[in-house]
mmCIF file of C-alpha atoms in Angstrom:
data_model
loop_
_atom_site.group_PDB
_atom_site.id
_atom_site.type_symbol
_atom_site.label_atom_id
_atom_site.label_comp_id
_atom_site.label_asym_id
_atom_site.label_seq_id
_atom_site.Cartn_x
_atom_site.Cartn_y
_atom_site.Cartn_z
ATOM 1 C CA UNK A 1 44.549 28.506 90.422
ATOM 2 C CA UNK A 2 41.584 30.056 88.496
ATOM 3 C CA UNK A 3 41.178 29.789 84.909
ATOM 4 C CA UNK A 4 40.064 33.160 84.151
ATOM 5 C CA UNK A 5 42.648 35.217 81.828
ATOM 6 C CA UNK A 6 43.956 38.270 82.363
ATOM 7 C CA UNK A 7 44.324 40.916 80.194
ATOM 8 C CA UNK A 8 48.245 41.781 79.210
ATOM 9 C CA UNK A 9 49.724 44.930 77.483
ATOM 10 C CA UNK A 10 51.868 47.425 77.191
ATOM 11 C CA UNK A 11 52.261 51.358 77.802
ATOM 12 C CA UNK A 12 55.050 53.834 77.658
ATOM 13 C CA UNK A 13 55.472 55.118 81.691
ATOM 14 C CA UNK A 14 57.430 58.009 83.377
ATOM 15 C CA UNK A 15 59.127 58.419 86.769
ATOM 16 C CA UNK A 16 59.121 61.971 87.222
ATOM 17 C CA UNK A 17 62.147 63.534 88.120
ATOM 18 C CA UNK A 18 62.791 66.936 89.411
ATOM 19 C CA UNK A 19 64.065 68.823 91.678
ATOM 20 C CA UNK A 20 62.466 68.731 95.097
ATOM 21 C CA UNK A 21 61.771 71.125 97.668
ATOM 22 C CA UNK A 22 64.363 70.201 100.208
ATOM 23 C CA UNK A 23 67.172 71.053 96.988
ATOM 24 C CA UNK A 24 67.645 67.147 96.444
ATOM 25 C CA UNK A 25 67.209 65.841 92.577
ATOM 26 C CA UNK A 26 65.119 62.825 91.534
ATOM 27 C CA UNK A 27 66.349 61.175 88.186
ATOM 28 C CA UNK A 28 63.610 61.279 85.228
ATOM 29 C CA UNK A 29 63.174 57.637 83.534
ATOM 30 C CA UNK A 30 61.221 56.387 80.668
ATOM 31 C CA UNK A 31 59.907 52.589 80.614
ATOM 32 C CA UNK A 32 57.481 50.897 79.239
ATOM 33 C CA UNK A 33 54.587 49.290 82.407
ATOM 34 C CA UNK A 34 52.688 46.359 82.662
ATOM 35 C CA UNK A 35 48.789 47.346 81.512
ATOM 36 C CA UNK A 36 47.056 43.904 83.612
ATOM 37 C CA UNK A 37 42.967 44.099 83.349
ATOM 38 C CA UNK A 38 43.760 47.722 81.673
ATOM 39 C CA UNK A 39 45.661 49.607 84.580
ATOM 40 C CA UNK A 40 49.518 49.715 85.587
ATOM 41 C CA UNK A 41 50.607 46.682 87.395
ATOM 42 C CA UNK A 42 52.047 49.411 89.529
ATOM 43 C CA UNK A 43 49.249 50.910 90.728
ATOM 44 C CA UNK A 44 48.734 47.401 92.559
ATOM 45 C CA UNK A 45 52.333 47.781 94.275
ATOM 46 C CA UNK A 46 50.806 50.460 96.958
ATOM 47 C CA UNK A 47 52.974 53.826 96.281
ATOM 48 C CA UNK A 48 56.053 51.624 95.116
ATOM 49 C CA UNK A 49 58.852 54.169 93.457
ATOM 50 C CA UNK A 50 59.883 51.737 90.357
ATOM 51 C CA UNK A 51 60.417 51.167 87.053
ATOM 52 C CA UNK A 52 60.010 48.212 84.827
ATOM 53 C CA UNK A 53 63.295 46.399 83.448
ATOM 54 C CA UNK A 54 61.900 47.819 80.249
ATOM 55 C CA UNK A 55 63.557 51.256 80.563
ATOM 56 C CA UNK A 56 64.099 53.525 77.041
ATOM 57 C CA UNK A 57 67.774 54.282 78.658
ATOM 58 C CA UNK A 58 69.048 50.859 78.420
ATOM 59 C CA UNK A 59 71.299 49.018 76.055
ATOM 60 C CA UNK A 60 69.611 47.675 73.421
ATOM 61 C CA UNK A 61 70.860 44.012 74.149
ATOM 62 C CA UNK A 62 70.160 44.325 77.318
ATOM 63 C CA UNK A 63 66.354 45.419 76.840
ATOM 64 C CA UNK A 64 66.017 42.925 74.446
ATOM 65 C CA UNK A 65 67.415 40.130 77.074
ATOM 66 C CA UNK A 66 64.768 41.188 79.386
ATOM 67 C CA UNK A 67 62.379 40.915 76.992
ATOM 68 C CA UNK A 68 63.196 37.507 75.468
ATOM 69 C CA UNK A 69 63.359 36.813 79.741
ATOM 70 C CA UNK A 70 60.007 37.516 79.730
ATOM 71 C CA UNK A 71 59.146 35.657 77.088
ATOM 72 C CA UNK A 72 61.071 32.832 78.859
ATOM 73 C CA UNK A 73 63.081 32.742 75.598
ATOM 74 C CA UNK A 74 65.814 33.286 78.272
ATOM 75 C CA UNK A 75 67.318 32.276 81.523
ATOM 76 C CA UNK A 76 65.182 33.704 84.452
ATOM 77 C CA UNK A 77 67.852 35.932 85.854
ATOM 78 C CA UNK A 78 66.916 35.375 89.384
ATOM 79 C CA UNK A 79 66.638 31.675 91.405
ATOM 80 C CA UNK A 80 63.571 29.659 91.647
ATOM 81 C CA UNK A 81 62.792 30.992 88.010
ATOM 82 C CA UNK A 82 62.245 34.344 89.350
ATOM 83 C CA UNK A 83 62.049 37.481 87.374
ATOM 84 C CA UNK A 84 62.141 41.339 88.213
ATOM 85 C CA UNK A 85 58.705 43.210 87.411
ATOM 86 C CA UNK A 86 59.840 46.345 89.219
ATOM 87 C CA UNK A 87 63.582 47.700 90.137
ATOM 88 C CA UNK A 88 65.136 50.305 91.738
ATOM 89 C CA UNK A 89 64.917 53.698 89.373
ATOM 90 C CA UNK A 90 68.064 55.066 90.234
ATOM 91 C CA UNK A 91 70.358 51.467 89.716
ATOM 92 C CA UNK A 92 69.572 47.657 89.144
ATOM 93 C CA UNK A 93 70.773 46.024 92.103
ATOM 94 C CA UNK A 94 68.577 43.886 94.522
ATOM 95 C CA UNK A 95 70.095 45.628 97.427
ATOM 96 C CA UNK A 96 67.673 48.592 97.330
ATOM 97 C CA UNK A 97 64.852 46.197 96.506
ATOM 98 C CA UNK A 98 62.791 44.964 93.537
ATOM 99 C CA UNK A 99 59.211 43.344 92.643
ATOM 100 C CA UNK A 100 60.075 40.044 91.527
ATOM 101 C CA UNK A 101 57.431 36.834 90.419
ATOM 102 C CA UNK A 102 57.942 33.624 89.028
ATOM 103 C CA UNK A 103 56.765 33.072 85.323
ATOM 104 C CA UNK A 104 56.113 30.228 83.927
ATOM 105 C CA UNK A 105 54.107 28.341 81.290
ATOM 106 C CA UNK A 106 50.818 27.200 82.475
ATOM 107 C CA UNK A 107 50.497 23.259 83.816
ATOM 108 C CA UNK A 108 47.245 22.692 82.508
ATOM 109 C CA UNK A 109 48.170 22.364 79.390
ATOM 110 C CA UNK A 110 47.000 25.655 77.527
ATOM 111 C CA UNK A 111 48.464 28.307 75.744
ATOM 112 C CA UNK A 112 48.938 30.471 78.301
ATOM 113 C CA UNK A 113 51.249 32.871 80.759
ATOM 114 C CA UNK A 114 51.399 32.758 84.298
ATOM 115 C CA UNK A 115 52.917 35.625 86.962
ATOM 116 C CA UNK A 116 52.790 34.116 90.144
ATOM 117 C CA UNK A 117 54.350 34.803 93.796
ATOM 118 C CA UNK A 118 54.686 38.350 93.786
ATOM 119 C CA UNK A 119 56.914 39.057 96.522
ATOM 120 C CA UNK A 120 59.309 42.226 97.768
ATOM 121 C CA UNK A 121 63.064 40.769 97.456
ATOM 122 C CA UNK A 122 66.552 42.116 98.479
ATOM 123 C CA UNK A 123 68.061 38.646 98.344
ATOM 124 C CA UNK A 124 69.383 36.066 96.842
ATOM 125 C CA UNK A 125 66.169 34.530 97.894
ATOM 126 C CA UNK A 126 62.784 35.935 97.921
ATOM 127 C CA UNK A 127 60.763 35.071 101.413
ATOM 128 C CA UNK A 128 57.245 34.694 100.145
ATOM 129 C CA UNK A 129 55.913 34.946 103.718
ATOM 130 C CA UNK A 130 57.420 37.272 105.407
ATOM 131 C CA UNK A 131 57.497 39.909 101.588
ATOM 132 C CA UNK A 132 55.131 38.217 99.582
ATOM 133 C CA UNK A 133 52.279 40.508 98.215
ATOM 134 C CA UNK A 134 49.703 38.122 99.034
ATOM 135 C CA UNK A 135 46.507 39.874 97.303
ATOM 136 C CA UNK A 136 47.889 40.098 93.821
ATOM 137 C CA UNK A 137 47.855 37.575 91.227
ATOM 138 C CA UNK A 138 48.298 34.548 90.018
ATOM 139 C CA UNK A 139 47.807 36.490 86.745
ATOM 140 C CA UNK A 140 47.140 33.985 83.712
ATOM 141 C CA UNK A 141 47.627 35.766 80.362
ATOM 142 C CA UNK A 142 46.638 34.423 77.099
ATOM 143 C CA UNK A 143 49.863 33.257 75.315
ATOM 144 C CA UNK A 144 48.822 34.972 72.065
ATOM 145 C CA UNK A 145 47.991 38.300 73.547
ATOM 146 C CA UNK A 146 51.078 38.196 75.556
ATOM 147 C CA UNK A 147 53.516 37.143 72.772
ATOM 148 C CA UNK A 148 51.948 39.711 70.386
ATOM 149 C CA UNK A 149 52.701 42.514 73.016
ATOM 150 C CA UNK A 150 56.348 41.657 73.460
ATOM 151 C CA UNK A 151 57.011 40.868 70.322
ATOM 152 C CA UNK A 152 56.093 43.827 69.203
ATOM 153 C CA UNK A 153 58.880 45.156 71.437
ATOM 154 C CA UNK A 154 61.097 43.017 69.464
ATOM 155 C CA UNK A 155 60.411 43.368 66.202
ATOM 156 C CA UNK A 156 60.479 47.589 66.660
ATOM 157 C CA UNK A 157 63.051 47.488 69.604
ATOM 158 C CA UNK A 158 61.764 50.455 72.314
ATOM 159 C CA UNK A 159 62.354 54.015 70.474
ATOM 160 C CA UNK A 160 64.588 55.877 72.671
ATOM 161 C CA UNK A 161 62.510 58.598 74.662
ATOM 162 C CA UNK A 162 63.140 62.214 73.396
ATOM 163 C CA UNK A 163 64.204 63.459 76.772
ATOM 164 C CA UNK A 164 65.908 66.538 74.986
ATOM 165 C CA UNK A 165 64.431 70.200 75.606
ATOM 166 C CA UNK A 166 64.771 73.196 73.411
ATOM 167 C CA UNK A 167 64.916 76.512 75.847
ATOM 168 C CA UNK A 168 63.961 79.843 74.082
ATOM 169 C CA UNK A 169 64.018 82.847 76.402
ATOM 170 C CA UNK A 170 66.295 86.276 76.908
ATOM 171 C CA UNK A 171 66.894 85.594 80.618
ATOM 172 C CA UNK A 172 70.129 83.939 79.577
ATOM 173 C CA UNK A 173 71.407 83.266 83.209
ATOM 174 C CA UNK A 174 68.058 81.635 84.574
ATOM 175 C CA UNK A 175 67.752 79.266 80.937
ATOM 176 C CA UNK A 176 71.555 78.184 82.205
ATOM 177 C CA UNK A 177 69.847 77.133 85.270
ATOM 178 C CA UNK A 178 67.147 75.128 84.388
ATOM 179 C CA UNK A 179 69.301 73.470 81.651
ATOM 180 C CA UNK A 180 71.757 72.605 84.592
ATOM 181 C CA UNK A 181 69.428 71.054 86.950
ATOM 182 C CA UNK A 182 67.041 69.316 83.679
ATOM 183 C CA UNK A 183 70.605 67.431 82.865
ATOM 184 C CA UNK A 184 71.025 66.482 86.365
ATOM 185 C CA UNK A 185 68.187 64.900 86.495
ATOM 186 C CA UNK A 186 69.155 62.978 83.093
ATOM 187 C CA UNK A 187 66.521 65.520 80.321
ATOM 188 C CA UNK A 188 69.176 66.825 77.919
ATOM 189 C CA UNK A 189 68.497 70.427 77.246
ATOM 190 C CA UNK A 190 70.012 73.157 74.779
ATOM 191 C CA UNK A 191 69.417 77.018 74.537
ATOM 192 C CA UNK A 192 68.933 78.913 71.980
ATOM 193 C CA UNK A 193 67.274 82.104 70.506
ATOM 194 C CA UNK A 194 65.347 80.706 68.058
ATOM 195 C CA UNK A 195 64.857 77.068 66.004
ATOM 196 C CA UNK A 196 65.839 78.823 62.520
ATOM 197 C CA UNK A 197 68.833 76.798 60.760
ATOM 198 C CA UNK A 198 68.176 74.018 63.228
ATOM 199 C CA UNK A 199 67.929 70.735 60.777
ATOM 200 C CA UNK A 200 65.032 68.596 60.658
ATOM 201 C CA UNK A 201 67.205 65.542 61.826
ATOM 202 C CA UNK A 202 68.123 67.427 65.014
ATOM 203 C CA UNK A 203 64.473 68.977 65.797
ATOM 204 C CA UNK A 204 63.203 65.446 65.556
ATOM 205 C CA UNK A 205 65.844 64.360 68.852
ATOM 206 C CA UNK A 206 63.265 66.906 70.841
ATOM 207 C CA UNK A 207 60.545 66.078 73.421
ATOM 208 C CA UNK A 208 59.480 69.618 74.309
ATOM 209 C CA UNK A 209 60.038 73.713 73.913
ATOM 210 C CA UNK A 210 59.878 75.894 76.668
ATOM 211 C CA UNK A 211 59.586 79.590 76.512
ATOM 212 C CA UNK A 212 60.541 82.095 78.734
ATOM 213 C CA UNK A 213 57.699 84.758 79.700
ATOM 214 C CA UNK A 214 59.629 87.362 77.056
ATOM 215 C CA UNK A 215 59.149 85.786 74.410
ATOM 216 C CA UNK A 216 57.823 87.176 71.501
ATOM 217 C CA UNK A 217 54.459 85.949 69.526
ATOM 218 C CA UNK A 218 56.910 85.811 66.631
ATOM 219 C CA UNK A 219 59.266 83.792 67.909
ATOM 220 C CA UNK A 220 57.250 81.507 69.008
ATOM 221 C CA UNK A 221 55.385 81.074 65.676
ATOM 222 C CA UNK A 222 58.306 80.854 63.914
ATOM 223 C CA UNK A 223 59.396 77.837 66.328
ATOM 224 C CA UNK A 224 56.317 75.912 65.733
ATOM 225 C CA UNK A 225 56.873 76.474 62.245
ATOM 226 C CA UNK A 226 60.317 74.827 62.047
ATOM 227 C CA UNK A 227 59.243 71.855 64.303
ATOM 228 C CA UNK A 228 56.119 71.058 62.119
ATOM 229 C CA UNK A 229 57.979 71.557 58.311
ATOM 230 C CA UNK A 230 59.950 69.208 60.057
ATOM 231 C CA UNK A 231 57.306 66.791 60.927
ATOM 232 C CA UNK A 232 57.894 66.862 64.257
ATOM 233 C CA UNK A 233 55.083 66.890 67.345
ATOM 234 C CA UNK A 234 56.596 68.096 70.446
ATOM 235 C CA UNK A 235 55.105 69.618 73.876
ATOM 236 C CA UNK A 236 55.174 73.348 74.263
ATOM 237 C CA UNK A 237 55.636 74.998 77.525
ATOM 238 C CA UNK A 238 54.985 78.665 78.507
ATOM 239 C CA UNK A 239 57.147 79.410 81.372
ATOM 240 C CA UNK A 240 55.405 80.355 84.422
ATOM 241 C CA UNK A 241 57.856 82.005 86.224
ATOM 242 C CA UNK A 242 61.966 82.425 86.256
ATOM 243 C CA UNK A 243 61.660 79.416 89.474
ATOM 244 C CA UNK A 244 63.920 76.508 88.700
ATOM 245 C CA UNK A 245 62.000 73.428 90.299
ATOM 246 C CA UNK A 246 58.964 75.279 88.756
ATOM 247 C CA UNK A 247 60.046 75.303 85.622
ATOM 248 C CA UNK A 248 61.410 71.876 85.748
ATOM 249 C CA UNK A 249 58.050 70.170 86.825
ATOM 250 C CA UNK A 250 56.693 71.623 83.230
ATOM 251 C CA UNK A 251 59.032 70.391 81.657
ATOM 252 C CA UNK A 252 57.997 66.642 83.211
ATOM 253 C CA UNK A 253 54.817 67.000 82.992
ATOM 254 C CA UNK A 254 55.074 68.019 79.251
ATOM 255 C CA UNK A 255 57.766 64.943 78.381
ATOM 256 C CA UNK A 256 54.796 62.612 80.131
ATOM 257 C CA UNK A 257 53.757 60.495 76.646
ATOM 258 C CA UNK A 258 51.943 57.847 79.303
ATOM 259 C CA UNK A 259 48.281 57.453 78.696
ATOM 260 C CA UNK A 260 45.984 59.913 80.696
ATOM 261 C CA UNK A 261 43.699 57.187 82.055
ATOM 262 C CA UNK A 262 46.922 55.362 82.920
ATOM 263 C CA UNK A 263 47.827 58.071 85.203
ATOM 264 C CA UNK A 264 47.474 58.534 89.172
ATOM 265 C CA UNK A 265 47.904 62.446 89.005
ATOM 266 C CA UNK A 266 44.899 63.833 86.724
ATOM 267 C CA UNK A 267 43.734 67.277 87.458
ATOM 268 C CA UNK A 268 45.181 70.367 89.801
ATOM 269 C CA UNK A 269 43.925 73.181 90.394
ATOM 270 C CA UNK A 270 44.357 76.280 92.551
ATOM 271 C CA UNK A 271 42.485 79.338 93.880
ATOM 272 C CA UNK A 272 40.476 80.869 97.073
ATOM 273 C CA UNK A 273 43.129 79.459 99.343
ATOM 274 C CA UNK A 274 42.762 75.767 98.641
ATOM 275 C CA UNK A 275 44.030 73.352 96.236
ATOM 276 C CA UNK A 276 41.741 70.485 94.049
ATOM 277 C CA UNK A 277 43.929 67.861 93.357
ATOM 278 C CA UNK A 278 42.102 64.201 91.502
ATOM 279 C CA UNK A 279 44.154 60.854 91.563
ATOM 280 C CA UNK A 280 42.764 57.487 90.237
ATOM 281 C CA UNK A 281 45.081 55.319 92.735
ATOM 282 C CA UNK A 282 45.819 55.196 96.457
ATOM 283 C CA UNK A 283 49.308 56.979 96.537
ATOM 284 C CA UNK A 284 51.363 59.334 98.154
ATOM 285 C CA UNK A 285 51.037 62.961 96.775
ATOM 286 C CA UNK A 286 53.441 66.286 97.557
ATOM 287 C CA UNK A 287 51.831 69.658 97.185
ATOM 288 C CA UNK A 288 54.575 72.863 96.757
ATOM 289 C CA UNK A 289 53.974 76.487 96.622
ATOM 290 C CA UNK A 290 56.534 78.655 95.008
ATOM 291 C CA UNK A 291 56.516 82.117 94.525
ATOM 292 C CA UNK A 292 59.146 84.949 94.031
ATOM 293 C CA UNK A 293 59.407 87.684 97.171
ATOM 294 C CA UNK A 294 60.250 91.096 96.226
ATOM 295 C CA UNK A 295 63.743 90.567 95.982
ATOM 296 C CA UNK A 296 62.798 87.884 93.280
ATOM 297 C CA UNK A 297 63.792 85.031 95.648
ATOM 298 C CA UNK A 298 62.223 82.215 95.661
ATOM 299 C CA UNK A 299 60.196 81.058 98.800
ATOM 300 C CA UNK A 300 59.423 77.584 98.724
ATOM 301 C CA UNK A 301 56.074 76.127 101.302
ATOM 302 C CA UNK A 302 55.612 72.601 102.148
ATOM 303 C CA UNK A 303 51.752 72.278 101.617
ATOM 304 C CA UNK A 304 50.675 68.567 102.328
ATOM 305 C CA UNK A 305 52.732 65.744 101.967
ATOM 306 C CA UNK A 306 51.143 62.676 102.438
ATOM 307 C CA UNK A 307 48.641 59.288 101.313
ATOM 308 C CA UNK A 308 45.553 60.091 99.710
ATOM 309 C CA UNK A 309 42.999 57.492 98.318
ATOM 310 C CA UNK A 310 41.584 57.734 94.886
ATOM 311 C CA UNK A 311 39.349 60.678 94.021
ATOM 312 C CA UNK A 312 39.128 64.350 94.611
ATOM 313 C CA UNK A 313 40.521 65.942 97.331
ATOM 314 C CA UNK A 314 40.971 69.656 98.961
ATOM 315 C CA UNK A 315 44.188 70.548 100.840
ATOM 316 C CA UNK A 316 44.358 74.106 102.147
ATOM 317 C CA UNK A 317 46.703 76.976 101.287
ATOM 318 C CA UNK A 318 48.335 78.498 103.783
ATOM 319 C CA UNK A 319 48.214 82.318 103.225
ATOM 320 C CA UNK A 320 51.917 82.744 103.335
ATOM 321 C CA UNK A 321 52.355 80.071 100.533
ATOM 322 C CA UNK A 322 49.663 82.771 98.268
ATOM 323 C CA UNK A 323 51.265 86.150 98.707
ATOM 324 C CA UNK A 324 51.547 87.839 95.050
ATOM 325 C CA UNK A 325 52.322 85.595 92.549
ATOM 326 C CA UNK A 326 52.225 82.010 93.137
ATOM 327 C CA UNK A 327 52.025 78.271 91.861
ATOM 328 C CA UNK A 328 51.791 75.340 93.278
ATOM 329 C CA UNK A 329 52.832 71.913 92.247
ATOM 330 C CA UNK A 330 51.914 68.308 93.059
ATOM 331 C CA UNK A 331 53.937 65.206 92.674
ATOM 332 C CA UNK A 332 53.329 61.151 92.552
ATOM 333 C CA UNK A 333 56.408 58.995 91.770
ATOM 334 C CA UNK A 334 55.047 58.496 88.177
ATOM 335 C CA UNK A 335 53.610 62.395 87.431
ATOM 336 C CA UNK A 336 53.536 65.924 88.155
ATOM 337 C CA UNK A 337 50.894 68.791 87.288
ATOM 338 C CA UNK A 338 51.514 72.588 88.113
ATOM 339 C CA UNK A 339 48.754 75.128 88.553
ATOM 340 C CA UNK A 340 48.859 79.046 89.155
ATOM 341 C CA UNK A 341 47.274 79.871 92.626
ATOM 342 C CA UNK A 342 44.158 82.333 91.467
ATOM 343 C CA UNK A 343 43.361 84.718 93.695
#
């Protein structure tokens, strides 16, 4: 095993729910990633849909077990002193899969971490030949830098993620909507007219605002006003258009508190029938068109689904998908970004 270190730390991460365009809902979850030689251990996983054991939605015992685990303060919970990196985002059972590695102590004698034996297990067991992931690691992390980054998580305990939405619109009937399908997908959201009244101990529980279109310049002031007298940042979001899944990839993209350089989805945009997309990581990407016929339905296109390797990249538009008024959206497991279509 080499003796070179690796780099260890810490970053808050996102799996971006939302609703998708067959009608199907993919749960939103908070967790904090592995940062190894400055990017997401993920990223190394190919286009791996998973979150760390560190999740913001977990009991605080049981975040703090997986960090003392880590630590190996604790019992690995797995054989052969095998721990899980990466789980399943919608439960914790090994039956739909999970990144696991042995950690240990270094045998040389030095103060040091090592992750070792990365393999893809379902079992009781993992089978290192037939799942390992043979090209990554042995990391070796300096035991200082590592202790200092999870005890940090211990001395603070993880804040739980403001996954709560404020909606401010008139369209009554479309704000029921979106706050229907943003709690399906586990984002609390309330409606209201306005944040007057609204105490500073409840405006802090927020993540984001989203407007509708109709909403005044007033309004809007005044509910900027409220949520900074209260000391409160929070992401605002103009509404694009009364289109659910629309609506709800704004919302993710503004609850995103990852680190931009830590992301795979980075820039979108949209206009003379093509789309620019950027990602830093080899990954599967989803581009969607939405737009509202003249019946205000909303028609839904399928642009490119599909694995793209890092950098810039045009898809074409198909003309039907750019009638009128139109948007498109594009989706990674971790992020999502939303773009009008300029004409």
């Amino acid at each position: 095993m080499s003796a070179e270190y690796a780099t260890f730390g810490l970053a808050p991460a996102m799996r971006a729910g939302g609703v998708l365009a067959n009608g199907e809902y993919q749960v939103h979850r908070d967790f904090v990633d592995f940062i190894v030689n400055g990017r997401p251990l993920l990223f190394q996983l190919s286009d791996l849909d998973a979150v760390s054991p560190l999740a913001s939605d977990v009991p605080p015992a049981i975040f703090t077990h997986h960090v003392r685990g880590l630590l190996l303060e604790a019992e690995a919970p797995l054989r052969d002193d095998r721990h899980v990196i990466y789980g399943c985002p919608e439960c914790e059972g090994l039956e739909c899969g999970a990144v696991t590695a042995v950690i240990e102590r270094a045998s040389d004698g030095t103060d040091a971490y090592v992750w070792r034996d990365f393999a893809w297990q379902t079992a009781e067991r993992a089978d290192l030949k037939l799942n390992g992931y043979h090209g990554i690691g042995p990391f070796r992390f300096d035991g200082a830098e590592y202790r200092d980054a999870l005890g940090k998580l211990l001395a603070r305990g993880e804040p739980a993620a403001r996954r709560r939405v404020l909606l401010i619109g008139a369209r009554v009937a479309v704000l029921a909507k979106l706050a229907a399908a943003l709690r399906t997908i586990g984002v609390g959201a309330e409606i209201a007219a306005d944040a007057a009244g609204v105490p500073p101990d409840e405006l802090r529980t927020y993540g984001a605002v989203a407007f509708g279109r109709s909403v005044p310049a007033a309004t809007r002031d005044a509910v900027r006003a409220a949520f900074e007298g209260a000391g409160v940042q929070v992401a605002y979001v103009d509404g694009l258009a009364s289109i659910i899944p629309l609506l709800v990839a704004q919302i993710e993209h503004a609850l995103d508190r990852s680190p931009l350089a830590q992301r795979r989805l980075t820039r979108l945009a949209a206009a003379d029938g093509s789309a620019d997309v950027e990602i830093t990581s080899t990954c599967r990407i989803q581009l969607i068109a939405y737009r509202l016929d003249r019946l205000s339905r909303t028609q839904v296109h399928q642009v490119f689904d599909g694995v793209l390797e890092p950098g810039e990249h045009r898809v074409a538009l198909d003309a039907k998908a750019t009638k009128g008024e139109s948007f498109v959206v594009a989706r990674t497991t971790d992020s999502v970004l939303v773009a009008p279509i300029v004409r």
